[in-house]
């Protein structure tokens, strides 16, 4: 009897030990499984994040591609027709009012590359009448603004802020004072300015047709019209004119310039995304 009880006790101990071992193994397996699951979940989360980042980059690249393609198509369409962009530098002034009146009379849109002047209302008039407002320079002091990239950006941003405050337009185009090929700015500073302005969302436009009115009142209306009319060999014209103080004759010449190019089948447009870039220097 005692032998049987002893045998049962030993058997019970063996079974209990076995069960304990089984339970320990089970818990160990579960713990290892959870650990692996957590690692897998972490890896999955990392992969999912990377996928979302790649998807976002793809969407951004696709958006940029579509924008570039849109501009390319517009520019290709523009090559099929003759376009002239009338551009006016160094205003606004009282002369700008006469220019605006002539443009309105002919239902023509133009682009004004402005500087800092006290004519606050005229900045507003330019935008209100549907014209493009671009930046030229706040101080228009060549020696000062072309000293270095920092000086140029400080000047152009000061003007950009003024234009935005007056008109609500954050201008995205500018023209280098003297053009990009002026002899004041060094190549090093020019390249730095070009990078900084593009980072700021600004594109620059030079001209491929010159009214030669930079001498102000010294040039006659007749000669301004004559010089402005020398570019009919171009399908896309970016005509340089001035509407600042001292340019009364330019304001008087605008009607004849419009009449001439309309007679040659040109369409008048303000600078836009589809306007071919005219750069004197890249």
Backbone as a ProteinNet text record, in pm:
[ID]
protein_1_A
[PRIMARY]
XXXXXXXXXXXXXXXXXXXXXXXXXXXXXXXXXXXXXXXXXXXXXXXXXXXXXXXXXXXXXXXXXXXXXXXXXXXXXXXXXXXXXXXXXXXXXXXXXXXXXXXXXXXXXXXXXXXXXXXXXXXXXXXXXXXXXXXXXXXXXXXXXXXXXXXXXXXXXXXXXXXXXXXXXXXXXXXXXXXXXXXXXXXXXXXXXXXXXXXXXXXXXXXXXXXXXXXXXXXXXXXXXXXXXXXXXXXXXXXXXXXXXXXXXXXXXXXXXXXXXXXXXXXXXXXXXXXXXXXXXX
[TERTIARY]
83.1	0	86.6	185.1	274.8	354.3	389.6	463.4	381.2	249.7	161	149.9	133.5	121.6	249.9	361.7	489.8	505.6	458.4	465.4	378.2	255	163.8	222.9	285.8	345.3	458.5	542	651	597.1	493	430.6	372.8	308.4	248.2	355.5	467.6	577.2	632.5	647.3	697	602.2	471.2	369.2	368.9	375.8	374.4	495.6	609.7	732.6	721.5	666.7	648.4	556.2	445.3	348.7	412.4	491.2	558.2	652.3	726.6	819	742.5	628.8	544.2	495.6	449.9	398.5	509	629.5	742.4	775.2	776	804.6	700.9	573.7	464.3	481.3	506.8	525.4	646.9	751.2	871.7	842.3	769.6	731.4	644.7	548.7	459.1	539.1	631.6	713.8	799.1	859.9	941.5	854.8	734.5	641.8	602.8	572.2	536.2	651.8	772	890.1	908.6	896.2	906.8	795.5	676.1	562.4	587	639.2	669	775.2	876.5	981	924.5	837.8	776	685.8	609.3	522.1	603.9	717.3	804.6	863.2	907.3	960.6	853.2	731	620	590.5	590.3	564.5	670.6	797.5	907.3	891.7	860.4	840.6	721.7	613.3	493.4	524.7	604.3	642.9	727.5	823.1	908	824.1	725.4	636.4	558.6	506.3	430.4	519	645.1	739.2	767.7	788.1	812.5	690.9	572.4	448.3	432.1	467.1	459.2	556.8	681.1	781.1	734.8	669.4	619	511.4	422.2	315.1	375	476.5	541.8	611.4	681.9	750.6	652.3	541.5	438.4	377.3	357.6	302.8	398.9	530.3	629.8	639.2	631.7	638.6	521	401.3	283	294.6	352.2	370.4	469.2	579.3	679.6	620	543.9	480.7	379.3	307	209.1	279	389.6	465.1	521.6	570.8	628.2	523.5	403.4	295.7	253.4	246	208.6	312.8	441.2	547.8	550.1	519.1	511.6	397.3	283.4	169.7	206.4	282.3	321	413.6	490.8	580.6	502.7	376.4	294.7	230.2	238.6	180.8	281.7	261.3	352.4	302.9	390.8	354.2	451.6	398.7	484	446.9	549.3	531.9	587.8	499	544.8	586.7	710.2	756.6	808.1	773.4	809.1	888.8	1006.1	1094.3	1093.5	1132.5	1165.7	1046.5	924.9	808.2	770.6	655.2	556.9	583.6	528.9	536.1	410.7	405.1	290.8	283.6	397.6	399.2	327.9	331.1	263.4	114	57.4	-86.8	-124.1	-41.5	-67.9	-51.8	50.8	70.9	-50	-96.5	-212.3	-337	-356.3	-473.3	-468.9	-349.7	-334.4	-356.8	-301.9	-320.2	-468.4	-535.9	-678.3	-760.3	-728	-797.9	-786.7	-671.8	-646.8	-669.2	-713.4	-734.8	-607.9	-496.4	-365.6	-313	-256.9	-196	-44.2	19.9	165.4	224.6	354.9	426.9	507.2	496.7	566.1	666.7	795.8	900.8	927.3	874.2	870.4	991.1	1012.4	1110.1	1033.9	1103.1	1038.4	1014.6	887.3	851.6	737.3	707.4	597.8	458.3	450	320.6	245.8	208.9	147.6	21.9	-61.7	-187.5	-164.6	-56.4	-33.3	6.9	78.8	106.2	-27.4	-123	-255.3	-327.9	-313.8	-379.9	-326.6	-196.9	-135.3	-201.1	-213.8	-271.3	-421.7	-489.9	-635.9	-676.8	-591.1	-623.9	-576	-531.1	-499.9	-362.1	-272.1	-135.4	-49.5	64.6	159.4	254.8	273.3	367.8	490	606.5	732.4	821.4	931	1023.5	1146.4	1194.8	1316.2	1424	1393.9	1485.9	1419.7	1446.4	1392	1471.4	1601.6	1685.5	1731.7	1743.3	1794.9	1936.8	2007.8	2146.3	2237.5	2292.6	2369.8	2486.1	2563	2680.2	2641.1	2526.6	2479.7	2426	2336.1	2267.4	2355.3	2453.5	2539.3	2668.8	2673.6	2791.2	2808.2	2696.2	2698.9	2555.6	2543.1	2413	2319.8	2374.3	2294	2231.7	2310.9	2262	2150.5	2168.7	2067.1	1936.3	1945.1	1824.7	1752.8	1827.7	1765.7	1686.2	1745.2	1680.6	1555.4	1567.8	1454.6	1341	1374.5	1271.2	1199.3	1271.9	1209.5	1104.7	1139.5	1045.2	929.9	960.9	857.2	753.5	801.3	710.8	624.3	683.4	606	494.8	531.4	432.4	320.5	357.6	257	165.6	222.6	144.3	44.5	87.9	2.2	-100.9	-63.6	-148.7	-204	-142.3	-183.3	-121.2	-30.2	35.9	178.2	212.2	349.2	417.2	482.1	538.8	638.5	635.8	724.1	821.3	830.5	924.9	1002.4	1121.5	1198.5	1289	1339.3	1436.8	1557.9	1676.1	1798.2	1812	1839.3	1871.2	1989.7	1971.5	2075.9	2077.4	1984.2	1981.3	2082	2066.3	2155	2298.6	2317.1	2451.7	2517.9	2465.4	2527	2672	2750.8	2894.3	2930.1	2829.2	2854.6	2866.6	2773	2771.3	2876.2	2949.8	3049.1	2979.1	3045.1	2986.7	2956.5	3044.9	3026.5	2899.8	2886.1	2768	2642.2	2653.6	2537.9	2486.3	2575.7	2534.7	2472.5	2524.8	2466.7	2327.5	2312.2	2180.8	2080.9	2125.7	2037	1984.1	2072.8	2028.1	1933.2	1966.4	1884.5	1746.3	1739.5	1610.1	1522.2	1583	1503	1455.2	1539	1495.7	1377.9	1373.4	1265.3	1144.1	1148.1	1034.5	1030.6	1146.3	1153	1226	1174.3	1239.8	1268.9	1383.4	1416.5	1394.5	1363.6	1337.1	1417.5	1496.4	1563.2	1475.4	1533.1	1458	1535.1	1462	1527.6	1494.8	1432.6	1401.8	1407.8	1478	1503.7	1450.9	1365.4	1313.5	1420.7	1529.5	1641.9	1596.9	1493.1	1443.2	1511.9	1619.6	1685.7	1740.3	1759.9	1810.9	1701.7	1578.8	1469.9	1420.6	1410.2	1351.8	1442.6	1566.8	1660.2	1626.1	1547.7	1510.7	1368.4	1347.4	1217.1	1116.9	989.3	883	904.6	939.4	960.5	1068.1	1178.7	1288.8	1255	1177.3	1134.4	1049.6	956.5	870	953.3	1046.1	1130.9	1214.5	1277.3	1364.1	1283.6	1164.3	1077.2	1024.2	1026.8	966.3	1066.7	1186.5	1293.1	1298.3	1195	1207	1106.2	1057.4	953.4	1007.5	1137	1195.2	1176.4	1127	1107.6	960.2	933.4	796	753.6	852.7	824.6	913.1	848.3	921.9	901.6	1011.9	1006.2	1068.5	981.1	1024	1051.6	1172.5	1212.2	1171.5	1091.4	1053.8	1062	1046	1054.5	938	883.8	772.2	803.6	932.1	972.2	974	1017.4	1028.3	1121.5	1080.4	1163.6	1134.9	1033.5	1004.3	867.8	841	714.6	701.2	811.8	805.7	774.5	818.8	785.3	634.9	577	432.4	356.9	408.8	343.9	362.4	469.6	501.7	425	367.1	305	196.5	111.7	2.5	55.6	157.7	214.6	281.6	343	405.1	297.9	187.5	75.9	20.5	-2.6	-57.9	33	163.7	258.9	253.8	264.3	270.9	136	28.3	-102.9	-115.3	-60.9	-67	17.7	113.6	199.2	149.3	31.1	-30.2	15.7	76.1	122.2	9.4	15.7	-76.9	-3.1	-67.2	-5.2	-41.2	61.9	39.4	130.6	83.4	171.7	253.6	367.8	452.1	376.4	384.1	315.8	403.3	349.3	424.6	471.1	390.1	422.1	512.4	547.4	632.2	774.2	827.2	965.9	1062.6	1155	1252.6	1354.4	1377.1	1481.2	1588.9	1704.5	1816.2	1938.1	1994.3	2118.2	2236.1	2222.8	2331	2270	2321.5	2271.8	2382.5
-119.9	0	125	123.7	237.3	251.5	137.4	143.1	210.4	178.9	240.2	390.8	429.2	572.6	645.5	582.8	642.7	656	551.9	553.3	666	681.3	786.9	925.8	938.4	1067.4	1102.5	1001.2	1023.3	1058.1	985	1010	1151.2	1189.4	1323	1431.4	1405.9	1501.4	1514.6	1397.2	1397.8	1474.5	1443.2	1510.7	1660.7	1695.7	1837.7	1910.2	1844.7	1903.5	1921.7	1819.2	1823.9	1938.7	1950.8	2058.1	2195.8	2205.3	2333.6	2368.8	2265.7	2286.9	2329.5	2260.5	2293.8	2438.2	2475.4	2612.7	2714.5	2684.9	2776.1	2790.6	2675.4	2677.8	2761.3	2740.3	2814.9	2965.2	3002.8	3145.6	3202	3120.9	3164.2	3185	3086.7	3096.8	3219.7	3242.6	3359.3	3488.9	3492.3	3612.7	3639.4	3529.9	3544.7	3589.5	3531.1	3566.7	3713.4	3758.2	3899.8	3990.7	3948.9	4029.1	4038.7	3923.3	3922.3	4004.2	3993	4067.6	4218.2	4257.9	4399.9	4449.1	4363.4	4399.2	4410.9	4316.5	4319.6	4441.6	4472.2	4589.3	4717.3	4721.3	4838.2	4851.5	4737	4738.3	4778.6	4728.7	4762.2	4912.1	4967.3	5110.2	5193.1	5147.4	5218.9	5215	5095.7	5079.1	5162.6	5161.4	5238	5387.3	5435.9	5577.3	5611.9	5522.5	5544.8	5548.5	5461.2	5457.5	5588.5	5636.3	5761.6	5878.7	5877.3	5983.2	5979.6	5856.9	5842	5883.3	5848.4	5883.7	6035.7	6102.6	6248.6	6311.2	6256	6306.2	6287.3	6171.9	6145.1	6247.4	6274.5	6371.9	6509.7	6548.9	6678.2	6685.1	6576.2	6572.7	6574.8	6503.2	6500.2	6639	6708.1	6844	6937.6	6927.8	7011.8	6980.2	6849.4	6809.2	6869	6861.9	6915.9	7066.8	7135.5	7280	7312.9	7235.6	7256.6	7227.4	7118.4	7080.6	7184.9	7241.1	7345	7467.7	7509	7623.7	7595.1	7470.8	7434	7441.6	7391.8	7393.3	7535.7	7619	7758.8	7828.1	7801.1	7864.3	7814.3	7686.5	7632.7	7697	7717.5	7785.1	7928.3	7992.1	8131.1	8145.4	8038.8	8043.2	8049.8	8007.2	8002.9	8137.7	8232.4	8363.6	8472.2	8588.9	8701.1	8778	8784.9	8847.1	8957.8	9065.1	9172.5	9203.5	9210.5	9250	9390.9	9486.5	9621.7	9623.1	9662.9	9667.6	9807.7	9855.4	9990.7	9985.9	10048.6	10051.1	10188.7	10187.7	10309.1	10391.1	10341.6	10411.7	10353.6	10392.1	10478.3	10627.8	10705.5	10851.9	10906.3	11037	11097.4	11048.7	11014.9	10964	10829.3	10754	10623.9	10640.1	10748.3	10772.7	10787.3	10858	10873	10738.8	10661.8	10529.1	10440.9	10440.5	10358.3	10397.8	10526.3	10574	10524.2	10526.9	10479.7	10329.3	10255.5	10109.8	10074.5	10145.1	10119.1	10148.2	10255.9	10295.9	10187.6	10120.6	10018.8	9876	9862.3	9730	9645.5	9706.1	9640.9	9624.6	9507.9	9482.4	9490	9539.9	9557.4	9517.2	9530.5	9493.2	9613	9639.6	9753.7	9704.7	9728.9	9695.8	9821.4	9821.5	9944.1	9959.7	10084.5	10116.4	10181.4	10228.9	10297.3	10443.6	10482.2	10622.6	10656.5	10785.4	10823.7	10807.8	10759.9	10750.7	10623	10612.2	10488.6	10447.7	10544.2	10512.1	10450.4	10492.2	10442.7	10295.2	10250.2	10106.1	10030.5	10083.5	10019.9	10024.2	10137.6	10152	10048.9	10026.1	9928.7	9792.3	9749.3	9617.3	9617	9722.6	9729.8	9724.1	9773.3	9774	9647.4	9548.4	9417.8	9402.2	9493	9482.6	9401.6	9357.1	9281	9378.8	9359.9	9445.2	9362.4	9409.5	9341.6	9432.9	9377.6	9451.4	9493.9	9613.1	9662.2	9689.4	9776.6	9805.3	9905.5	9891.8	9989.2	10119.3	10109.3	10229.3	10272.3	10175.3	10197.4	10253.9	10223.2	10266.5	10149	10151.9	10039.3	10001.3	10100.5	10073.6	10005.5	10044.6	9990.5	9848.4	9828	9698.2	9588.5	9625.7	9524.5	9500.9	9555.7	9536.1	9388.4	9323.5	9180.2	9126.4	8996.5	8930.8	8977.5	8991.4	9032.2	9170	9262	9397.8	9396.8	9315.4	9308.1	9251.8	9141.4	9077.2	9165.9	9239.1	9331.2	9437.2	9488.6	9592.7	9540.1	9425.4	9372.9	9328	9273	9230	9349.1	9458.2	9580	9631.3	9627.3	9670.1	9570.9	9443.1	9340	9355.8	9385.2	9404.7	9528.9	9634.4	9756.4	9730.7	9664.5	9633.2	9546.6	9447.4	9358.7	9436.5	9524.1	9602.7	9693.7	9751	9844.3	9775.4	9662.4	9601.6	9464.1	9397.8	9261.1	9158.7	9203.6	9114.6	9086.9	8958.3	8920.1	8893	8993.8	8986.1	8871.8	8804.1	8689.5	8711.6	8836	8866.5	8993.4	9005.3	9127.9	9150.4	9271.1	9305.5	9367.7	9316.8	9373.3	9519	9612.1	9748.5	9745.3	9800.6	9793.8	9663.8	9572.9	9442	9348.2	9218.4	9119.7	9129.3	9194.9	9205.5	9339.4	9410.3	9538.6	9518.4	9623.7	9613.3	9638.1	9658.8	9687.6	9559	9465.8	9343.1	9243.1	9184.4	9083.2	8950.9	8861.3	8730.3	8652.9	8663	8592.2	8639.8	8770.1	8826	8798.1	8808.7	8780.8	8638.8	8541.2	8401.5	8379.6	8446.6	8436.8	8498.4	8613.1	8679.3	8591.4	8532.6	8447.3	8331.3	8267.4	8155.9	8204	8315.3	8365.9	8409.4	8475.7	8521.9	8404.9	8303	8186	8108.6	8103.6	8041.5	8118.6	8249	8334.1	8335.1	8253.8	8245.7	8358	8417.3	8527.6	8484.6	8527.3	8503.5	8638.7	8650.1	8779.9	8779.6	8898.5	8918	9037.8	9014.2	9124.2	9166.4	9224.8	9269.3	9230.1	9214.6	9187	9293.7	9401.3	9514.7	9640.1	9743.3	9861.6	9986.7	10058.4	10184.6	10293.6	10265.3	10358.5	10489.7	10482.2	10602.5	10629.4	10555.6	10570.4	10711	10784.2	10921.1	11019.9	10969.6	11053.8	11152.9	11278.8	11382.1	11420.2	11369.5	11404.3	11335.2	11228.8	11156.2	11191.9	11213.6	11258.4	11143.5	11178.9	11079.4	11001.3	11072.6	11009.1	10901.6	10932.4	10834.9	10717.3	10743.3	10634.2	10534.9	10587.8	10502	10427.9	10499.6	10439.3	10324.9	10348.5	10246.2	10128.8	10156.9	10051	9961.4	10012.8	9940.9	9857.7	9838.7	9769.9	9619	9563.8	9424.1	9329	9361.7	9277.9	9144.5	9124.4	8993.9	8892	8937.7	8850.5	8812.9	8686.7	8644.5	8676.6	8688.4	8722.5	8840	8953.5	9077.4	9118.6	9152	9210.1	9349.1	9449.6	9585.6	9666.8	9722	9804.4	9949.4	10000.1	10140.9	10188.9	10319.8	10376.3	10471.5	10463.1	10550.5	10634.3	10642.8	10720.9	10869.7	10945.7	11091.2	11123.2	11219.5	11259.9	11185.7	11098	11016.9	11052.1	11179.2	11224.5	11179.6	11184.8	11148.2	10999.8	10917.1	10774.5	10755.4	10824.8	10815.2	10858.4	10960.8	11009.4	10912.3	10834.2	10743.4	10611.8	10579	10446.8	10418	10517.4	10494.1	10455.7	10525.8	10495	10357.6	10318.7	10186.4	10077.6	10099.4	10003.6	9993.1	10107.3	10107.7	10032.8	10053.5	9989.8	9837.7	9788.1	9642.9	9574.2	9644.8	9588	9573.2	9668	9660.5	9545.8	9498.7	9387.6	9253	9254.4	9129.8	9079.9	9166.8	9125.9	9133.6	9040.7	9040	9095.7	9186.7	9248.1	9169.5	9133.1	9058	9109.4	9091.2	9114.2	8987.8	9001.4	8884.4	8785.3	8657.7	8552.3	8427.7	8318.1	8192.2	8145.9	8172.6	8123.8	8215.4	8330.4	8423.9	8368.9	8361.2	8313.1	8398.1	8332	8402.9	8473.2	8599.3	8674.5	8706.9	8644.1	8665.4	8712.8	8824.5	8869.5	8784.8	8732.7	8653.1	8545.5	8423.1	8312	8257.5
0	0	0	93.1	101.1	-28.7	-88.7	-214.8	-324.2	-324.4	-424.1	-400	-274.5	-241.8	-280.3	-250.4	-284.6	-436.2	-505.3	-651.2	-708.3	-651.7	-696.6	-670.3	-552.2	-517.6	-614.7	-644.4	-738.6	-877.8	-914.8	-1044.9	-1050.6	-937.3	-929.3	-939.5	-874.2	-879.1	-1021.4	-1085.5	-1223.9	-1314.8	-1299.1	-1382.5	-1355.8	-1224.8	-1187.4	-1245.1	-1231	-1286.4	-1437.4	-1501.8	-1647.5	-1687.3	-1610.1	-1639.4	-1619	-1510.8	-1485.1	-1599.5	-1644.1	-1756.8	-1881.1	-1905.7	-2021.3	-2012.4	-1890.2	-1869.7	-1893.1	-1839.3	-1857.9	-2006.3	-2074.4	-2219.3	-2292.9	-2254	-2320.1	-2299.6	-2172.9	-2144.9	-2218.3	-2226.1	-2297.9	-2445.9	-2502.9	-2645	-2668.7	-2577.2	-2591.1	-2582.7	-2484.6	-2467.1	-2590.7	-2640.8	-2762.1	-2879.5	-2889	-2996.6	-2989.8	-2865.1	-2849.4	-2887.7	-2847	-2879.4	-3030.4	-3097	-3243.6	-3307	-3249.2	-3304.6	-3292.1	-3172.8	-3153.3	-3250.8	-3270.8	-3367.3	-3507.2	-3542.5	-3674.5	-3690.6	-3584	-3588.5	-3603.2	-3530.2	-3538.6	-3679.2	-3735.2	-3870.3	-3970.8	-3948.8	-4037.9	-4031.1	-3907.4	-3890	-3960	-3946.6	-4012.9	-4164.3	-4216.6	-4360.6	-4408.6	-4328.1	-4363.8	-4368.3	-4271.4	-4268.4	-4389.6	-4420.2	-4537.2	-4664.7	-4672.4	-4788.6	-4800.2	-4685	-4686.3	-4727.1	-4678	-4715.5	-4865.6	-4917.5	-5061	-5142.7	-5090.6	-5158.9	-5163.9	-5053.1	-5047.3	-5145.5	-5148.5	-5241.9	-5385.4	-5411.3	-5546.2	-5583.8	-5487.4	-5513.2	-5541	-5460.1	-5479.4	-5615.1	-5650.4	-5779.8	-5895.4	-5877.5	-5981.7	-6000.3	-5888.6	-5893.9	-5965.8	-5930.2	-5994.5	-6143.7	-6177.6	-6318.3	-6396.4	-6336.5	-6403.8	-6423.4	-6321.7	-6333	-6444.3	-6449.1	-6553.7	-6691	-6699.9	-6826.1	-6870.8	-6773.8	-6805.1	-6862.9	-6797.5	-6846.3	-6985.1	-7005.4	-7135.5	-7244.4	-7213.7	-7312.8	-7345.2	-7238.2	-7259.8	-7347	-7313.9	-7390.8	-7535	-7554.8	-7691.6	-7768.1	-7697.6	-7761.4	-7797.4	-7706.1	-7729.9	-7850.5	-7878.9	-7993.6	-8125.1	-8118.2	-8238.7	-8269.9	-8175.1	-8200.3	-8163.8	-8217.4	-8191.3	-8068.9	-7969.6	-7842	-7808.3	-7751.8	-7702.3	-7556.8	-7474	-7334.5	-7318.1	-7295.2	-7264.1	-7118	-7090.5	-6952.2	-6921	-6802.7	-6760.9	-6630.8	-6632.5	-6515.5	-6448.4	-6321.6	-6243.6	-6196	-6213.3	-6160	-6024.5	-5973.2	-6039.6	-6017.5	-6112.7	-6104.5	-6171.5	-6185.4	-6255.5	-6399.8	-6458.1	-6595.8	-6606.4	-6497	-6495.7	-6517.7	-6464.8	-6480.6	-6627.7	-6703	-6846.7	-6918.6	-6878.9	-6937.7	-6909.5	-6784.9	-6746.6	-6825.2	-6845.6	-6920.5	-7065.2	-7124.8	-7263.2	-7272	-7177.4	-7175.4	-7160	-7071.3	-7048.1	-7173.6	-7239.6	-7362.2	-7469.6	-7474.5	-7576.8	-7527.8	-7403.6	-7342.3	-7350	-7315.7	-7319.4	-7177.7	-7149.5	-7018.6	-7031.8	-6926.3	-6928.5	-6793.9	-6783.3	-6661.3	-6612.9	-6482.8	-6423.6	-6320.7	-6347.2	-6251.6	-6168.6	-6047.9	-5968.1	-5876.1	-5834.8	-5731.3	-5616.2	-5516.7	-5404.8	-5441.4	-5448.6	-5470.5	-5373.9	-5355.9	-5265.6	-5325.3	-5449.3	-5519	-5478.9	-5352	-5301.3	-5377.6	-5413.4	-5479.8	-5617.8	-5684.5	-5820.4	-5819.5	-5713.9	-5701.7	-5704.2	-5627.6	-5618.1	-5752.5	-5824	-5954.6	-6054.6	-6052.2	-6144.5	-6128.3	-6004.2	-5976	-6002.6	-5960	-5975.4	-6122.2	-6211.5	-6354	-6426.4	-6348.1	-6405.9	-6464.6	-6431.5	-6482.1	-6385.8	-6434.3	-6352.2	-6284.7	-6154.1	-6083	-6044.4	-6087.9	-6058.6	-5976.5	-5929.6	-5843.8	-5923.9	-5894.2	-5960.7	-5855.7	-5763.3	-5653.5	-5559.9	-5432.5	-5337.1	-5345.5	-5337.8	-5335.4	-5474.3	-5564.7	-5699.6	-5696.7	-5590.9	-5573.2	-5610.1	-5730.5	-5782.7	-5691.5	-5649.5	-5566.2	-5435.6	-5384.1	-5255.6	-5271.7	-5366.1	-5374.4	-5432.6	-5516.2	-5576.6	-5498.2	-5377.4	-5291.6	-5257.5	-5222.2	-5193	-5196.9	-5187.4	-5195	-5083.1	-4962.4	-4847.2	-4870	-4923.1	-4948.6	-5052.9	-5157.9	-5263	-5208.7	-5134.3	-5082.6	-4981.8	-4902.7	-4807	-4881.3	-4989.7	-5069.2	-5139.1	-5206	-5283.6	-5192.4	-5076	-4981.7	-4919.8	-4900.2	-4847.6	-4946.4	-5074.9	-5178.5	-5190.6	-5184.9	-5195.1	-5083.7	-4964.4	-4850	-4868.8	-4925.3	-4949.3	-5051.8	-5160.3	-5264.5	-5207.9	-5127.3	-5067.1	-4973.4	-4894.1	-4798.7	-4870.3	-4983.7	-5056.6	-5145.3	-5204.1	-5307.9	-5272.5	-5173.2	-5141.4	-5235.2	-5323	-5418.7	-5371.4	-5358.7	-5328.9	-5462.2	-5513.4	-5648.4	-5661	-5776.4	-5798.5	-5914.2	-5963.5	-6070.7	-6036.6	-6093.1	-6073.9	-6194.2	-6202.3	-6305.8	-6237.1	-6270.9	-6216	-6260.8	-6170.2	-6214	-6309.5	-6428	-6529.3	-6606.8	-6574.3	-6638.2	-6574.6	-6599.3	-6537.3	-6588.4	-6702.2	-6760.3	-6727.6	-6627.3	-6591.8	-6548.1	-6555.2	-6528.1	-6381.5	-6297.7	-6155.7	-6074.3	-6096.7	-6016.6	-6066.9	-5974.1	-6011	-6039.1	-6109.3	-6139.2	-6010.8	-5913.6	-5786.9	-5716.7	-5704.4	-5637.6	-5719.4	-5851.5	-5937.6	-5915.7	-5914	-5894.5	-5756.7	-5656.1	-5522.1	-5518.9	-5583.7	-5591	-5665	-5774	-5854.4	-5771	-5693.4	-5608.1	-5499.8	-5435.9	-5325.1	-5372.3	-5486.6	-5536.8	-5578.5	-5638.3	-5678.1	-5555.8	-5452.2	-5326.3	-5266.5	-5294.8	-5243.3	-5335.6	-5442.6	-5534.9	-5636	-5666	-5761.3	-5888.6	-6003.1	-6132.1	-6196	-6261.9	-6320.8	-6471.9	-6522.9	-6665.4	-6715.8	-6818.6	-6887.5	-7005.3	-7105.8	-7223.8	-7349.3	-7458.6	-7587	-7691.4	-7644.3	-7730.6	-7643.8	-7690.3	-7606.8	-7674.8	-7604	-7657.6	-7653.5	-7581.9	-7561.1	-7497.3	-7415.6	-7348.9	-7215.6	-7184.4	-7054.5	-7033.2	-7141.4	-7127.8	-7089.1	-7069.1	-7020.5	-7121.9	-7082.2	-7168.2	-7285.2	-7284.7	-7391.9	-7523.4	-7517.4	-7639	-7679.8	-7807.2	-7855.3	-7862.8	-7866.4	-7882	-8010.9	-8117.6	-8247.8	-8240.9	-8174.2	-8165.5	-8073.8	-7968.4	-7880.4	-7960	-8038.2	-8120.3	-8225	-8288.9	-8391.8	-8333.8	-8220.9	-8159.9	-8105.1	-8056.5	-8003.8	-8114.4	-8237.1	-8350	-8429.8	-8376.2	-8449.7	-8424.7	-8359.7	-8313.8	-8376.5	-8494.8	-8555.5	-8607.6	-8594.7	-8630.6	-8517.9	-8402.3	-8286.9	-8270	-8237.2	-8210.1	-8067.4	-7979.4	-7840.2	-7801	-7779.2	-7750.8	-7605.4	-7541.7	-7407.6	-7421.3	-7430.3	-7462.9	-7336.8	-7329.1	-7215.1	-7237.3	-7141.6	-7140.9	-6995.7	-6976.2	-6841.1	-6815.9	-6695	-6659	-6535	-6501	-6384.3	-6412.6	-6312.6	-6326.4	-6444	-6527.4	-6640.3	-6769.1	-6767	-6886.7	-6947.1	-6957.6	-7016.8	-7162	-7234.8	-7376.5	-7395.6	-7301.5	-7309.8	-7296.5	-7199.2	-7178.4	-7304.3	-7372.1	-7493.9	-7610.6	-7606.1	-7718.3	-7713.3	-7599.2	-7580.2	-7683.3	-7712.9	-7808.7	-7946	-7992.9	-8124.8	-8126.2	-8015.4	-8005.8	-8013.2	-7942.5	-7946.2	-8087.9	-8151	-8287	-8384	-8370.7	-8461.5	-8447.3	-8325.6	-8306.5	-8329.4	-8306.3	-8341	-8492.1	-8565.1	-8711.7	-8766.6	-8685.6	-8725.3	-8671.8	-8610.7	-8565.1	-8429.1	-8349.9	-8216	-8113.6	-8017.5	-7904.5	-7783.9	-7712	-7594.6	-7468.7	-7392.7	-7268.9	-7158.1	-7034.5	-6920.2	-6898.7	-6834.6	-6807.4	-6720.4	-6757.6	-6682.9	-6682.3	-6628.7	-6623	-6760.8	-6860.7	-6994.3	-7074.9	-7018.5	-7091.5	-7105.1	-7227.1	-7243.1	-7161.1	-7095	-7012.6	-7101.2	-7073	-7142.9	-7040	-7054.7	-6963.6	-7043.9	-7002.3	-7065.3	-7017.5	-6895.4	-6836.6	-6748.4	-6754.3	-6672.4	-6584.6
[MASK]
++++++++++++++++++++++++++++++++++++++++++++++++++++++++++++++++++++++++++++++++++++++++++++++++++++++++++++++++++++++++++++++++++++++++++++++++++++++++++++++++++++++++++++++++++++++++++++++++++++++++++++++++++++++++++++++++++++++++++++++++++++++++++++++++++++++++++++++++++++++++++

